[in-house]
């Protein structure tokens, strides 16, 4: 079955360490996205990519970095510069033009930094 | 700036008790509005897309409607398995989705 795989499901890190979250899709979608979800808040866009080797910052990109070397993969690195990294991170993909097509989400990675 | 407000924040219903969830939005140049369902610890699951005022979509016990300022998700005779958080997300001329903070629905048997 086609879908989006995020790994790991839970991740624990010490403050000051960089950590990379994996996102792989086999839906043949061009566009991929990273969102952050905090309790009581809507999903907030971190980064998005419309095509391979190209990506744009979202609303809260500070302290994060991404790469898009393959169509299927869009890893997110949470750097030590991110002041409040503990959150639920969601990866998504869509056919194209995210204003008109629904997003398909993975099941998330819950990151805890202490 | 695009804004979205969902109400109520939480809703408890008895099985079979119909109700509606509200999504009020201020979006420049609405291109579409999406509804998602999210179960605890999971990613959101797509339910509906509405593109213009007056449009309605139905799926099992759920019906979504859209006006120029708000969208409603009507739940008819809900069952416990309908318990989840429901998210709405309009998208405007900037082609960026703005997610509401959701309505947490609990349906009691």
mmCIF file of C-alpha atoms in Angstrom:
data_model
loop_
_atom_site.group_PDB
_atom_site.id
_atom_site.type_symbol
_atom_site.label_atom_id
_atom_site.label_comp_id
_atom_site.label_asym_id
_atom_site.label_seq_id
_atom_site.Cartn_x
_atom_site.Cartn_y
_atom_site.Cartn_z
ATOM 1 C CA UNK A 1 0.000 0.000 0.000
ATOM 2 C CA UNK A 2 1.191 3.508 -0.763
ATOM 3 C CA UNK A 3 1.826 5.867 2.059
ATOM 4 C CA UNK A 4 4.199 7.935 4.126
ATOM 5 C CA UNK A 5 6.560 6.370 6.627
ATOM 6 C CA UNK A 6 8.039 8.387 9.444
ATOM 7 C CA UNK A 7 10.661 6.984 11.738
ATOM 8 C CA UNK A 8 11.265 6.629 14.549
ATOM 9 C CA UNK A 9 7.896 6.970 16.277
ATOM 10 C CA UNK A 10 9.524 8.230 19.495
ATOM 11 C CA UNK A 11 12.858 9.996 19.784
ATOM 12 C CA UNK A 12 14.688 11.192 22.874
ATOM 13 C CA UNK A 13 17.667 13.521 22.774
ATOM 14 C CA UNK A 14 19.747 15.602 25.115
ATOM 15 C CA UNK A 15 19.760 19.354 24.763
ATOM 16 C CA UNK A 16 22.473 20.568 22.403
ATOM 17 C CA UNK A 17 22.340 17.545 20.101
ATOM 18 C CA UNK A 18 21.172 17.647 16.512
ATOM 19 C CA UNK A 19 18.660 14.989 15.508
ATOM 20 C CA UNK A 20 17.315 13.879 12.118
ATOM 21 C CA UNK A 21 13.765 12.693 11.527
ATOM 22 C CA UNK A 22 13.113 10.414 8.575
ATOM 23 C CA UNK A 23 10.245 10.720 6.085
ATOM 24 C CA UNK A 24 9.775 8.442 3.087
ATOM 25 C CA UNK A 25 6.822 8.310 0.665
ATOM 26 C CA UNK A 26 5.901 5.871 -2.096
ATOM 27 C CA UNK A 27 2.933 7.829 -3.423
ATOM 28 C CA UNK A 28 4.964 9.360 -6.262
ATOM 29 C CA UNK A 29 4.031 12.801 -4.947
ATOM 30 C CA UNK A 30 6.088 15.792 -6.036
ATOM 31 C CA UNK A 31 5.501 17.946 -2.956
ATOM 32 C CA UNK A 32 6.525 17.154 0.615
ATOM 33 C CA UNK A 33 6.111 19.083 3.863
ATOM 34 C CA UNK A 34 7.101 19.142 7.495
ATOM 35 C CA UNK A 35 4.706 20.372 10.170
ATOM 36 C CA UNK A 36 5.044 20.767 13.886
ATOM 37 C CA UNK A 37 2.098 20.124 16.217
ATOM 38 C CA UNK A 38 1.951 21.411 19.798
ATOM 39 C CA UNK A 39 -0.959 20.937 22.230
ATOM 40 C CA UNK A 40 -3.750 23.459 21.691
ATOM 41 C CA UNK A 41 -2.204 24.839 18.507
ATOM 42 C CA UNK A 42 -2.807 24.246 14.846
ATOM 43 C CA UNK A 43 -0.219 22.537 12.700
ATOM 44 C CA UNK A 44 2.577 24.930 11.769
ATOM 45 C CA UNK A 45 4.603 24.623 8.587
ATOM 46 C CA UNK A 46 8.359 24.221 9.015
ATOM 47 C CA UNK A 47 9.618 23.538 5.477
ATOM 48 C CA UNK A 48 8.198 22.377 2.183
ATOM 49 C CA UNK A 49 9.576 21.111 -1.116
ATOM 50 C CA UNK A 50 7.836 21.154 -4.476
ATOM 51 C CA UNK A 51 10.553 19.310 -6.406
ATOM 52 C CA UNK A 52 13.817 17.480 -5.848
ATOM 53 C CA UNK A 53 16.762 19.669 -4.830
ATOM 54 C CA UNK A 54 14.510 22.599 -3.993
ATOM 55 C CA UNK A 55 12.788 23.588 -0.735
ATOM 56 C CA UNK A 56 11.358 26.688 0.926
ATOM 57 C CA UNK A 57 11.032 27.876 4.489
ATOM 58 C CA UNK A 58 7.653 27.780 6.135
ATOM 59 C CA UNK A 59 6.418 29.850 9.049
ATOM 60 C CA UNK A 60 8.740 28.425 11.711
ATOM 61 C CA UNK A 61 11.932 27.322 9.927
ATOM 62 C CA UNK A 62 14.426 28.729 12.447
ATOM 63 C CA UNK A 63 16.471 25.961 14.045
ATOM 64 C CA UNK A 64 15.525 23.382 11.419
ATOM 65 C CA UNK A 65 17.092 22.179 8.172
ATOM 66 C CA UNK A 66 15.968 19.838 5.385
ATOM 67 C CA UNK A 67 17.226 18.189 2.224
ATOM 68 C CA UNK A 68 15.440 16.771 -0.824
ATOM 69 C CA UNK A 69 17.930 14.652 -2.739
ATOM 70 C CA UNK A 70 15.349 12.073 -3.815
ATOM 71 C CA UNK A 71 11.680 12.422 -4.688
ATOM 72 C CA UNK A 72 10.760 9.826 -2.067
ATOM 73 C CA UNK A 73 12.685 11.261 0.874
ATOM 74 C CA UNK A 74 12.513 14.509 2.854
ATOM 75 C CA UNK A 75 14.484 14.271 6.135
ATOM 76 C CA UNK A 76 14.224 16.990 8.775
ATOM 77 C CA UNK A 77 17.114 17.909 11.060
ATOM 78 C CA UNK A 78 16.288 19.585 14.343
ATOM 79 C CA UNK A 79 19.396 21.517 15.308
ATOM 80 C CA UNK A 80 20.605 22.700 18.678
ATOM 81 C CA UNK A 81 19.561 26.197 17.618
ATOM 82 C CA UNK A 82 15.873 25.271 17.921
ATOM 83 C CA UNK A 83 14.920 26.711 21.305
ATOM 84 C CA UNK A 84 11.911 24.517 22.041
ATOM 85 C CA UNK A 85 12.259 21.317 20.004
ATOM 86 C CA UNK A 86 10.019 19.005 22.038
ATOM 87 C CA UNK A 87 6.945 18.455 19.852
ATOM 88 C CA UNK A 88 5.067 16.088 17.558
ATOM 89 C CA UNK A 89 6.462 16.296 14.017
ATOM 90 C CA UNK A 90 4.374 15.391 10.992
ATOM 91 C CA UNK A 91 5.538 14.795 7.445
ATOM 92 C CA UNK A 92 3.087 15.093 4.559
ATOM 93 C CA UNK A 93 2.998 14.893 0.791
ATOM 94 C CA UNK A 94 0.676 15.989 -1.986
ATOM 95 C CA UNK A 95 0.368 15.624 -5.739
ATOM 96 C CA UNK A 96 1.247 19.255 -6.364
ATOM 97 C CA UNK A 97 -0.031 22.776 -5.725
ATOM 98 C CA UNK A 98 -0.877 22.432 -2.069
ATOM 99 C CA UNK A 99 -3.659 24.919 -2.372
ATOM 100 C CA UNK A 100 -5.874 22.508 -4.265
ATOM 101 C CA UNK A 101 -4.842 18.964 -3.361
ATOM 102 C CA UNK A 102 -5.188 17.310 0.035
ATOM 103 C CA UNK A 103 -2.148 16.442 2.094
ATOM 104 C CA UNK A 104 -1.382 12.842 3.008
ATOM 105 C CA UNK A 105 0.270 12.581 6.414
ATOM 106 C CA UNK A 106 2.568 10.105 8.071
ATOM 107 C CA UNK A 107 1.945 8.987 11.648
ATOM 108 C CA UNK A 108 4.439 11.377 13.126
ATOM 109 C CA UNK A 109 7.566 11.367 15.268
ATOM 110 C CA UNK A 110 7.296 12.520 18.869
ATOM 111 C CA UNK A 111 10.555 14.195 19.828
ATOM 112 C CA UNK A 112 11.469 14.811 23.447
ATOM 113 C CA UNK A 113 14.537 16.876 24.266
ATOM 114 C CA UNK A 114 15.722 17.100 27.883
ATOM 115 C CA UNK B 1 -2.852 37.233 7.784
ATOM 116 C CA UNK B 2 -5.056 34.172 7.354
ATOM 117 C CA UNK B 3 -6.827 33.074 10.526
ATOM 118 C CA UNK B 4 -8.865 30.043 11.528
ATOM 119 C CA UNK B 5 -10.914 29.431 14.668
ATOM 120 C CA UNK B 6 -12.529 26.117 15.469
ATOM 121 C CA UNK B 7 -15.281 25.722 18.038
ATOM 122 C CA UNK B 8 -15.965 24.219 20.400
ATOM 123 C CA UNK B 9 -12.496 23.135 21.542
ATOM 124 C CA UNK B 10 -13.995 19.950 22.978
ATOM 125 C CA UNK B 11 -17.367 18.265 22.571
ATOM 126 C CA UNK B 12 -18.815 15.270 24.388
ATOM 127 C CA UNK B 13 -21.838 13.561 22.847
ATOM 128 C CA UNK B 14 -23.870 10.535 23.678
ATOM 129 C CA UNK B 15 -23.998 7.891 20.977
ATOM 130 C CA UNK B 16 -26.714 8.910 18.520
ATOM 131 C CA UNK B 17 -26.720 12.569 19.586
ATOM 132 C CA UNK B 18 -26.180 14.681 16.455
ATOM 133 C CA UNK B 19 -24.219 17.935 16.517
ATOM 134 C CA UNK B 20 -22.077 20.313 14.472
ATOM 135 C CA UNK B 21 -18.485 21.530 14.611
ATOM 136 C CA UNK B 22 -17.643 25.022 13.433
ATOM 137 C CA UNK B 23 -14.659 26.373 11.513
ATOM 138 C CA UNK B 24 -14.600 30.168 11.095
ATOM 139 C CA UNK B 25 -11.955 31.575 8.798
ATOM 140 C CA UNK B 26 -10.520 34.770 7.396
ATOM 141 C CA UNK B 27 -8.588 33.919 4.264
ATOM 142 C CA UNK B 28 -7.646 36.055 1.312
ATOM 143 C CA UNK B 29 -8.778 34.468 -1.933
ATOM 144 C CA UNK B 30 -10.098 31.144 -0.671
ATOM 145 C CA UNK B 31 -8.977 28.291 -2.931
ATOM 146 C CA UNK B 32 -10.315 25.451 -0.827
ATOM 147 C CA UNK B 33 -11.045 24.226 2.683
ATOM 148 C CA UNK B 34 -9.977 20.832 3.955
ATOM 149 C CA UNK B 35 -11.297 18.738 6.831
ATOM 150 C CA UNK B 36 -9.136 16.131 8.524
ATOM 151 C CA UNK B 37 -9.663 13.612 11.305
ATOM 152 C CA UNK B 38 -6.814 12.917 13.726
ATOM 153 C CA UNK B 39 -6.687 10.015 16.173
ATOM 154 C CA UNK B 40 -4.394 10.256 19.225
ATOM 155 C CA UNK B 41 -0.746 9.687 18.331
ATOM 156 C CA UNK B 42 -1.487 9.482 14.612
ATOM 157 C CA UNK B 43 -1.240 11.790 11.638
ATOM 158 C CA UNK B 44 -4.323 13.573 10.277
ATOM 159 C CA UNK B 45 -6.488 11.638 7.832
ATOM 160 C CA UNK B 46 -8.106 13.514 4.957
ATOM 161 C CA UNK B 47 -11.909 13.686 4.982
ATOM 162 C CA UNK B 48 -13.195 16.370 2.597
ATOM 163 C CA UNK B 49 -12.264 19.250 0.337
ATOM 164 C CA UNK B 50 -14.734 22.089 -0.259
ATOM 165 C CA UNK B 51 -13.934 24.598 -2.981
ATOM 166 C CA UNK B 52 -16.779 27.120 -3.058
ATOM 167 C CA UNK B 53 -19.550 28.549 -0.894
ATOM 168 C CA UNK B 54 -22.658 26.391 -0.970
ATOM 169 C CA UNK B 55 -20.767 23.183 -1.600
ATOM 170 C CA UNK B 56 -21.524 20.114 0.544
ATOM 171 C CA UNK B 57 -19.743 16.777 0.863
ATOM 172 C CA UNK B 58 -20.888 13.657 2.734
ATOM 173 C CA UNK B 59 -19.190 10.546 4.021
ATOM 174 C CA UNK B 60 -21.061 8.076 6.209
ATOM 175 C CA UNK B 61 -22.250 10.052 9.277
ATOM 176 C CA UNK B 62 -20.314 13.210 8.360
ATOM 177 C CA UNK B 63 -21.398 16.107 6.193
ATOM 178 C CA UNK B 64 -19.267 19.180 5.537
ATOM 179 C CA UNK B 65 -20.676 22.491 4.343
ATOM 180 C CA UNK B 66 -19.058 25.778 3.354
ATOM 181 C CA UNK B 67 -20.082 29.445 3.400
ATOM 182 C CA UNK B 68 -17.976 32.508 2.664
ATOM 183 C CA UNK B 69 -16.921 32.829 6.283
ATOM 184 C CA UNK B 70 -17.246 29.420 7.893
ATOM 185 C CA UNK B 71 -17.514 25.703 7.429
ATOM 186 C CA UNK B 72 -19.501 23.197 9.437
ATOM 187 C CA UNK B 73 -18.920 19.526 10.007
ATOM 188 C CA UNK B 74 -22.248 17.944 10.859
ATOM 189 C CA UNK B 75 -22.176 14.591 12.636
ATOM 190 C CA UNK B 76 -25.401 12.606 12.460
ATOM 191 C CA UNK B 77 -26.060 9.828 14.987
ATOM 192 C CA UNK B 78 -22.399 9.522 15.975
ATOM 193 C CA UNK B 79 -20.821 6.315 17.202
ATOM 194 C CA UNK B 80 -17.919 5.915 19.655
ATOM 195 C CA UNK B 81 -15.575 5.218 16.728
ATOM 196 C CA UNK B 82 -16.186 8.790 15.543
ATOM 197 C CA UNK B 83 -14.251 10.022 18.581
ATOM 198 C CA UNK B 84 -11.223 11.962 17.327
ATOM 199 C CA UNK B 85 -9.928 15.483 16.835
ATOM 200 C CA UNK B 86 -11.309 17.156 13.735
ATOM 201 C CA UNK B 87 -9.132 19.754 12.006
ATOM 202 C CA UNK B 88 -10.078 22.259 9.358
ATOM 203 C CA UNK B 89 -7.594 23.988 7.077
ATOM 204 C CA UNK B 90 -8.521 26.657 4.547
ATOM 205 C CA UNK B 91 -6.070 27.696 1.884
ATOM 206 C CA UNK B 92 -6.018 31.062 0.184
ATOM 207 C CA UNK B 93 -4.276 32.942 -2.577
ATOM 208 C CA UNK B 94 -0.903 32.429 -0.906
ATOM 209 C CA UNK B 95 -1.457 28.682 -1.356
ATOM 210 C CA UNK B 96 -0.603 28.033 2.262
ATOM 211 C CA UNK B 97 -2.853 25.913 4.445
ATOM 212 C CA UNK B 98 -3.777 27.454 7.768
ATOM 213 C CA UNK B 99 -4.763 24.785 10.272
ATOM 214 C CA UNK B 100 -7.198 25.361 13.100
ATOM 215 C CA UNK B 101 -6.384 23.967 16.522
ATOM 216 C CA UNK B 102 -9.149 21.396 16.189
ATOM 217 C CA UNK B 103 -12.254 20.165 17.971
ATOM 218 C CA UNK B 104 -11.751 17.132 20.180
ATOM 219 C CA UNK B 105 -14.892 15.001 19.860
ATOM 220 C CA UNK B 106 -15.746 12.279 22.355
ATOM 221 C CA UNK B 107 -18.754 10.052 21.696
ATOM 222 C CA UNK B 108 -19.879 8.088 24.724
ATOM 223 C CA UNK B 109 -21.552 4.681 24.358
#
